[in-house]
Coordinates of C-alpha atoms in Angstrom, one line a residue:
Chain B
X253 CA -60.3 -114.5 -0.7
X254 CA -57.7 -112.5 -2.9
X255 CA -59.0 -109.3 -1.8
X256 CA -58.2 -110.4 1.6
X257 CA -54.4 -111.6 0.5
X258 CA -53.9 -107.9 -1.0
X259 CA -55.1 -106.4 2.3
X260 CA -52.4 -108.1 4.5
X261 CA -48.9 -105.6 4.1
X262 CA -47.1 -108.8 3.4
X263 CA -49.0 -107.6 -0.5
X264 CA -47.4 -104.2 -0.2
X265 CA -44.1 -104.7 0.6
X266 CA -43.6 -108.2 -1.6
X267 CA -44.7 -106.3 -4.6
X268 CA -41.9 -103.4 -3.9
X269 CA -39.7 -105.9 -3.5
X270 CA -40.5 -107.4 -6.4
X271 CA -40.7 -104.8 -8.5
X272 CA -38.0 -102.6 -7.6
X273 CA -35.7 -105.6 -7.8
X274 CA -36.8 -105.8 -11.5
X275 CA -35.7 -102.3 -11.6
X276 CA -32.2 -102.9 -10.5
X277 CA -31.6 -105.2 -12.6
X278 CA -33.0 -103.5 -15.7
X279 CA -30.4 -100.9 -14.5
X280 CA -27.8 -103.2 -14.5
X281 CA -28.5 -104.5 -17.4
X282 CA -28.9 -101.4 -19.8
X283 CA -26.3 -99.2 -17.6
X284 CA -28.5 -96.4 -18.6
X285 CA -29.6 -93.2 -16.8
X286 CA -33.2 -93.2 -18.1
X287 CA -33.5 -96.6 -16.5
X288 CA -34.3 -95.3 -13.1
X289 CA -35.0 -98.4 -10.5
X290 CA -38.0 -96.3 -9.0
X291 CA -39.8 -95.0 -12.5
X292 CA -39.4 -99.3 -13.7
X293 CA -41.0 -99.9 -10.3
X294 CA -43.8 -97.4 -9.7
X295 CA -44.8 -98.3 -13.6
X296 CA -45.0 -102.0 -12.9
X297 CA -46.8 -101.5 -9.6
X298 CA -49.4 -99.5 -11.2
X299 CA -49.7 -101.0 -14.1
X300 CA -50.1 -105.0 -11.7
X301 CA -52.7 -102.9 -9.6
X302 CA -54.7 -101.7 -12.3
X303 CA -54.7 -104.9 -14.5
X304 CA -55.5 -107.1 -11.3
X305 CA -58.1 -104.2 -10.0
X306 CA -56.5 -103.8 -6.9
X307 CA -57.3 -100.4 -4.8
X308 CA -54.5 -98.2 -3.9
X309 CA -55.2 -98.6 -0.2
X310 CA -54.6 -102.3 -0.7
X311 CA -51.2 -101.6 -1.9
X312 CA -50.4 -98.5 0.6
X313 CA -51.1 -101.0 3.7
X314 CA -47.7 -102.5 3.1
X315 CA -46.5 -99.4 1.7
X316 CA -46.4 -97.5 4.6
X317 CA -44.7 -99.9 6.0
X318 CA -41.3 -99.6 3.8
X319 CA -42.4 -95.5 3.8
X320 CA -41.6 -95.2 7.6
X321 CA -38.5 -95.9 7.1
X322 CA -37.7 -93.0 5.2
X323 CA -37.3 -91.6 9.5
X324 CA -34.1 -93.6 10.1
X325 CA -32.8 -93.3 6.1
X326 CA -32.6 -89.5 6.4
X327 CA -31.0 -89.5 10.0
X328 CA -28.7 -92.1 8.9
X329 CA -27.6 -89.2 6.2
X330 CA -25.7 -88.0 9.3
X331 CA -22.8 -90.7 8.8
X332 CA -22.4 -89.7 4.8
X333 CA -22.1 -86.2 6.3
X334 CA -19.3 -86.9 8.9
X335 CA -17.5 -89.1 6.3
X336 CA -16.7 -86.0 3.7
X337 CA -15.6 -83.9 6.4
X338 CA -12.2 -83.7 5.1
X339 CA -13.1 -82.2 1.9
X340 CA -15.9 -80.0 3.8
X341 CA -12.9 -78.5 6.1
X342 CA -10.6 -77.8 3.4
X343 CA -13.0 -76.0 0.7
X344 CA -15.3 -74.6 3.4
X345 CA -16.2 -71.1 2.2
X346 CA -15.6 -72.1 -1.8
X347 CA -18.3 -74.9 -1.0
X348 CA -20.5 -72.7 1.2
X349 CA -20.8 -70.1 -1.4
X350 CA -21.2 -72.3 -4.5
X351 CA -24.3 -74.1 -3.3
X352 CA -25.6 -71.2 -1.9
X353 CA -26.0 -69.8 -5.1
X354 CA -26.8 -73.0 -6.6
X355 CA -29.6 -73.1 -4.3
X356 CA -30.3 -69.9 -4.9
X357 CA -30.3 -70.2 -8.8
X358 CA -32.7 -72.7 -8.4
X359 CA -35.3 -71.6 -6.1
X360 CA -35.8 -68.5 -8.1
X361 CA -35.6 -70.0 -11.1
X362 CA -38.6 -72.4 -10.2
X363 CA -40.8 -69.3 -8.5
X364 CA -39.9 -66.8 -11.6
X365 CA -40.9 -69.5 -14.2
X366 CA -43.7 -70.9 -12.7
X367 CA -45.6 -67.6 -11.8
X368 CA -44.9 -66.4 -15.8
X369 CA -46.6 -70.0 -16.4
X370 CA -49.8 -69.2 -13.9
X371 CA -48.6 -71.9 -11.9
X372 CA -51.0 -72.0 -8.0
X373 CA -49.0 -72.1 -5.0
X374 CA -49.2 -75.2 -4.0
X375 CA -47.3 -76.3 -7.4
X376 CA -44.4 -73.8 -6.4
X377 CA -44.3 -75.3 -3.0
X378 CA -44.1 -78.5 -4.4
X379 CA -41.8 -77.3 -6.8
X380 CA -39.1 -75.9 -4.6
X381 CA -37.2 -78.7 -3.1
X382 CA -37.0 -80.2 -6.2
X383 CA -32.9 -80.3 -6.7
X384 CA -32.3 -82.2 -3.2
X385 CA -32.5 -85.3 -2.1
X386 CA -36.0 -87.2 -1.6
X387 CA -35.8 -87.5 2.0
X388 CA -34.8 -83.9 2.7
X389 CA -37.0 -83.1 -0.2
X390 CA -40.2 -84.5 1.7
X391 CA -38.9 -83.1 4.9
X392 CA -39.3 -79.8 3.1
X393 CA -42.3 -80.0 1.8
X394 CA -43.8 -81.2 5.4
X395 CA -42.5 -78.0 6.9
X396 CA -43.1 -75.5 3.8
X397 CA -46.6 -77.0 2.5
X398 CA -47.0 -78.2 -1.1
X399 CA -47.9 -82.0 -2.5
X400 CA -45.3 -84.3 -1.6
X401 CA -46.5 -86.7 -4.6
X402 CA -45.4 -83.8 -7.0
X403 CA -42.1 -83.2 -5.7
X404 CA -41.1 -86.9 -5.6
X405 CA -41.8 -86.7 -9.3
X406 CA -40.0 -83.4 -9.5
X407 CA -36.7 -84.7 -7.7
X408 CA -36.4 -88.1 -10.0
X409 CA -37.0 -85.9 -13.4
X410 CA -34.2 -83.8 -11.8
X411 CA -32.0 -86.2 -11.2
X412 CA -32.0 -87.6 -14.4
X413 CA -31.8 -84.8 -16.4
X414 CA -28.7 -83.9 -14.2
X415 CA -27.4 -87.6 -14.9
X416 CA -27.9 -86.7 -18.8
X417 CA -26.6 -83.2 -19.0
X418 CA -23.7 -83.6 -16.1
X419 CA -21.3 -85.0 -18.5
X420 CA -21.6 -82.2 -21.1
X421 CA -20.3 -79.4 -19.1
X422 CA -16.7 -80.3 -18.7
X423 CA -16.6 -80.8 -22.7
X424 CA -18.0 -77.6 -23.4
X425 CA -16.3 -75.4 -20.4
X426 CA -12.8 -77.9 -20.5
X427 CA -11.2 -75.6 -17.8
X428 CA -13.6 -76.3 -15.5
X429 CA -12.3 -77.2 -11.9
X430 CA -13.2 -81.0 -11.7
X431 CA -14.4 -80.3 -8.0
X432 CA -16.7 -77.5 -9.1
X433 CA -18.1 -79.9 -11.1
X434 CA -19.1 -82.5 -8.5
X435 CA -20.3 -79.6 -6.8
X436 CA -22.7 -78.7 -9.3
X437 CA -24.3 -81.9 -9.7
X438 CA -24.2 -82.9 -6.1
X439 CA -26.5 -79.2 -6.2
X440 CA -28.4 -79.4 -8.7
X441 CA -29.1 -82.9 -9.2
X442 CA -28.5 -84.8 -5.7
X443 CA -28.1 -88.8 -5.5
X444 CA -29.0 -90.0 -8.9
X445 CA -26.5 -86.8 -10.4
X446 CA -23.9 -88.1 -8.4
X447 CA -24.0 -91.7 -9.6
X448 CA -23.1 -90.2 -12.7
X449 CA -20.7 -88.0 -11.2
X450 CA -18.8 -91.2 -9.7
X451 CA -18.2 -92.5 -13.2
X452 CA -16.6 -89.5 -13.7
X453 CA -14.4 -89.6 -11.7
X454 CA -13.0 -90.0 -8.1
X455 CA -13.2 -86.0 -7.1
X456 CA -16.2 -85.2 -9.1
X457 CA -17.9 -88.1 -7.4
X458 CA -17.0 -86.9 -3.4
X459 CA -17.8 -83.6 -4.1
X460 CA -20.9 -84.4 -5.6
X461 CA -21.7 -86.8 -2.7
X462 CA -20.7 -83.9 -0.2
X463 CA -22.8 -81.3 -1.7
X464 CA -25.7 -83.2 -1.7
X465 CA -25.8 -83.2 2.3
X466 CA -24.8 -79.2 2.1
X467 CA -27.2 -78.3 -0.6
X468 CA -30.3 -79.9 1.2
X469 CA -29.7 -78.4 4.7
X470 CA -29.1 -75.1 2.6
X471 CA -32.6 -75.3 1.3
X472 CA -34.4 -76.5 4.2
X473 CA -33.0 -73.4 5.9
X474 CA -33.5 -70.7 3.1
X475 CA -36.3 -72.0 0.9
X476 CA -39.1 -71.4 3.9
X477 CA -38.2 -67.8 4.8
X478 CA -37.8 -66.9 1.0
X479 CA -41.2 -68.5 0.1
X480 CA -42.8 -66.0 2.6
X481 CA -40.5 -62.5 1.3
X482 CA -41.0 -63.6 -2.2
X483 CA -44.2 -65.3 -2.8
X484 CA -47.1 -62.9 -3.3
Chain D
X204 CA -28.5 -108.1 17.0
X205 CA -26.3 -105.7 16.1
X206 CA -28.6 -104.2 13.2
X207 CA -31.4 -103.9 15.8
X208 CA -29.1 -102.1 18.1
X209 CA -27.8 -99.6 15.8
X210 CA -31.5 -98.9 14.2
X211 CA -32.2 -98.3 18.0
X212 CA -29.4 -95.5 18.3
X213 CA -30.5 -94.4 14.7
X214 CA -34.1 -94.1 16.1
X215 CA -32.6 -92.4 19.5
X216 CA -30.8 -89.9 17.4
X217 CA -34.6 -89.0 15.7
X218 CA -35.9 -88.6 18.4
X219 CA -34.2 -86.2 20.0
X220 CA -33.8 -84.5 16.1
X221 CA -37.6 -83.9 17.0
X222 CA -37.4 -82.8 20.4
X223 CA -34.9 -80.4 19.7
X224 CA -37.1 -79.0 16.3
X225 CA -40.1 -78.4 18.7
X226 CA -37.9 -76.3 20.9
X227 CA -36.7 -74.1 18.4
X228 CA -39.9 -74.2 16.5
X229 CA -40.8 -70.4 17.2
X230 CA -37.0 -69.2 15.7
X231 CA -36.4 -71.7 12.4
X232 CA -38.5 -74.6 11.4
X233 CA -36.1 -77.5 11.0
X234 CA -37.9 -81.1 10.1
X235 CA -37.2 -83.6 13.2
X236 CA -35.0 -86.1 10.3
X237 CA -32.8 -83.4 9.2
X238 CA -32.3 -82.2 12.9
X239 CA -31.6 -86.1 13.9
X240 CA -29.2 -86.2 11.1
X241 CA -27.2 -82.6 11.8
X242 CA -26.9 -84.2 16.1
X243 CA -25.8 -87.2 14.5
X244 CA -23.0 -85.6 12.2
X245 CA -22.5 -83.8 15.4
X246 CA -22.1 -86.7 17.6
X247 CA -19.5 -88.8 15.3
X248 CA -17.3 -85.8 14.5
X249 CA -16.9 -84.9 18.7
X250 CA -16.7 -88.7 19.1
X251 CA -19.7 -88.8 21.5
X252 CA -20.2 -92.2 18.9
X253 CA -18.3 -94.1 17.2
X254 CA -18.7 -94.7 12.9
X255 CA -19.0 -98.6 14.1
X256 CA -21.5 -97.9 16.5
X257 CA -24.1 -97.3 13.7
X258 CA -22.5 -98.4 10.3
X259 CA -24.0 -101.5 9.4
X260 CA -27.4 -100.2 9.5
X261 CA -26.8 -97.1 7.7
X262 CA -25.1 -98.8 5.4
X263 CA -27.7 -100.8 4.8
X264 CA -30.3 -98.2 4.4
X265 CA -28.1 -95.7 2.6
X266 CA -27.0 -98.6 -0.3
X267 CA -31.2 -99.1 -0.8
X268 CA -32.0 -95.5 -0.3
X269 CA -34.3 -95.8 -3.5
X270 CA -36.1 -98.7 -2.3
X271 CA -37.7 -96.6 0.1
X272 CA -38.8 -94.0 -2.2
X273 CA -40.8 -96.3 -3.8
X274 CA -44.4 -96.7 -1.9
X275 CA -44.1 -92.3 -2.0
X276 CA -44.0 -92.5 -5.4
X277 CA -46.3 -95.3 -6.6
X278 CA -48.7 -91.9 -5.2
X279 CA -48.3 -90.8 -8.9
X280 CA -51.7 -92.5 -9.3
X281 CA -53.1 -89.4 -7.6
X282 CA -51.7 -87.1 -10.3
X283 CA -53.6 -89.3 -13.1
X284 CA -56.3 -86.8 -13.2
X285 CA -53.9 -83.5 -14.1
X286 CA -54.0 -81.9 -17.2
X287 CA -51.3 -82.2 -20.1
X288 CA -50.6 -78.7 -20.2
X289 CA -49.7 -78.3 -16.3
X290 CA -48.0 -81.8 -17.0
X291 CA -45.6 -79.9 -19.8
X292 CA -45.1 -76.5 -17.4
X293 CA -43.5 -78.5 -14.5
X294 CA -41.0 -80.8 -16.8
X295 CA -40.1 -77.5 -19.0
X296 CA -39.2 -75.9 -15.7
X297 CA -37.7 -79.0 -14.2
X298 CA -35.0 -78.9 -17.2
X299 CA -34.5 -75.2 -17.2
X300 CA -34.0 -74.6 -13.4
X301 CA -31.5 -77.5 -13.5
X302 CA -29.0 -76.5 -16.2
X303 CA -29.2 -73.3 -14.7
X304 CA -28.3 -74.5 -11.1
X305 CA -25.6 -76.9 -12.5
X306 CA -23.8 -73.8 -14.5
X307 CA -24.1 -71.3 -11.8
X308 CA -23.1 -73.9 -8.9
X309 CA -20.2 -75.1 -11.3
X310 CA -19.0 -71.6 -12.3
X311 CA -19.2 -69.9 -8.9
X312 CA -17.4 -73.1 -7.2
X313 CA -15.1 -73.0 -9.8
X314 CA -14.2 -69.2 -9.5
X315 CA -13.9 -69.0 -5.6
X316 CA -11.7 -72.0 -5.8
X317 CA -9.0 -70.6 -8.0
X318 CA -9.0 -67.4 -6.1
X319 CA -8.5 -68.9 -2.8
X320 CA -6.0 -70.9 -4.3

């Protein structure tokens, strides 16, 4: 009878609630970057699956439920888009340029580094989208080829190492533009960067938010055409 | 009703975001969400749509976006059976290639925007 509960997707999607919800408020109540709401809730839903001896699939019938909306999430990225457009207008080349090269910095950094470590393609395709934003990210790696399971877990180390490092730049370079700083994180360390560039402050927390949009179309565009010149 | 309505103009917008990607499949490769999401910046900032027309629901997803990355990743399991060693290659690259992209992006930003004044 309880394997037949688990194979409803009412089992999949209660226990993300469940557990994600757990994560928030973990969040909440530490206020710390390590306490990422999706790491507390993928631990906790693994760990509940392998102590009740649940199989994945079980858990993936509801799953794919919550997944499919990912569709609508990434389309609804549009609106964040056309609500910066005010700083996008008036820093248009500065920003253009900037994450280009932040996007650039990035990719080769990732294909240089991983072919000195003997890294297989497949792990530099998963690699590559690993500074933008999840949706975009697995967008990317549909189009470009690679393990989308990897570059989820490359994109949320990412973005809290960005979260943890973010704050140290402006006190070691103090002349630092505080919009070139929201455009860094927003580049190199998309959503869960810019949280942390919020509490920074007001600027470093739009520009972040607008780069973010920029740097992911950016990628999507450059990272397949440079895999192919680059990649041998 | 209204969040139905305005996941059906969010779902409208996708789909032509994928008709459009097949079309120009031969010159670029564009995934049909980030093509839904460029026609539906497009569409707000000619005023073809209005912000009201779809806020609530993007709202909605867009303050949860990491509940939705949550199924994706409980996929980890998969990666149970990689060794330590390619385990350590990925997260020393991970922190390098991000402090270099956040000093570059920051220094370059920085520059061009006190030149340009």
């Amino acid at each position: 009878m309880f394997s037949e509960i688990t194979q409803t997707p009412a089992f999949g999607i209660l226990i993300s609630i469940i557990a994600y919800s757990i994560g928030i408020w973990i969040k909440n109540k530490t206020k710390s970057v390590l306490a990422n709401p999706i790491l507390i809730a993928v631990i906790i839903i693994i760990a509940f699956l392998k102590l009740a001896n649940i199989p994945y699939a079980h858990y993936k019938i509801g799953g794919d439920g919550i997944h499919y909306f990912l569709g609508p999430l990434t389309v609804a990225l549009g609106l964040m888009l056309y609500r910066q457009r005010k700083i996008i207008k008036s820093h248009f080349i500065s920003l253009l340029i900037g994450i280009t090269c932040g996007v650039l910095t990035s990719f080769f950094s990732i294909l240089l580094m991983g072919k000195w470590l003997g890294l297989d393609e497949i792990m530099l395709r998963s690699m590559v989208p690993k500074s933008i934003t999840t949706p975009m990210a697995l967008s990317l790696v549909e189009i470009n080829g690679g393990n989308p399971v990897i570059t989820i877990v490359m994109v949320i180390i990412t973005g809290i190492l960005g979260a943890l490092v973010a704050p140290l730049f402006p006190k070691w370079f103090p002349f630092l533009d505080k919009i070139a700083v929201g455009v860094g994180i927003g580049t190199a360390s998309h959503g869960v960067g810019t949280s942390k560039a919020i509490e920074m402050g007001e600027t470093e927390g739009a520009l972040s938010s607008t780069a973010i949009g920029l740097a992911g179309l950016l990628t999507i565009l450059l990272v397949p055409p440079l895999f192919v010149l680059f990649y041998r | 009703m209204k969040l139905i309505n305005q996941l059906g103009i969010i779902m409208a917008f996708w789909i032509a975001g994928d008709l459009l990607s097949h079309l120009i499949d031969g010159i670029v490769k564009i995934p049909s969400a980030i093509m839904g999401m460029v026609l539906l910046a497009l569409a707000l900032t000619t005023g073809l749509i209005k912000e009201h027309h779809i806020k609530e629901t993007s709202d909605l997803l867009l303050n949860n976006i990491s509940f939705f990355f949550v199924p994706a990743s409980v996929g980890i399991l998969a990666l149970t059976g990689m060794s330590s060693s390619i385990l350590f290659k990925l997260f020393f690259i991970s922190v390098v290639s991000t402090l270099l992209t956040l000093f570059v992006t920051m220094f370059v930003t920085h520059f061009l925007i006190k030149r340009r004044g």
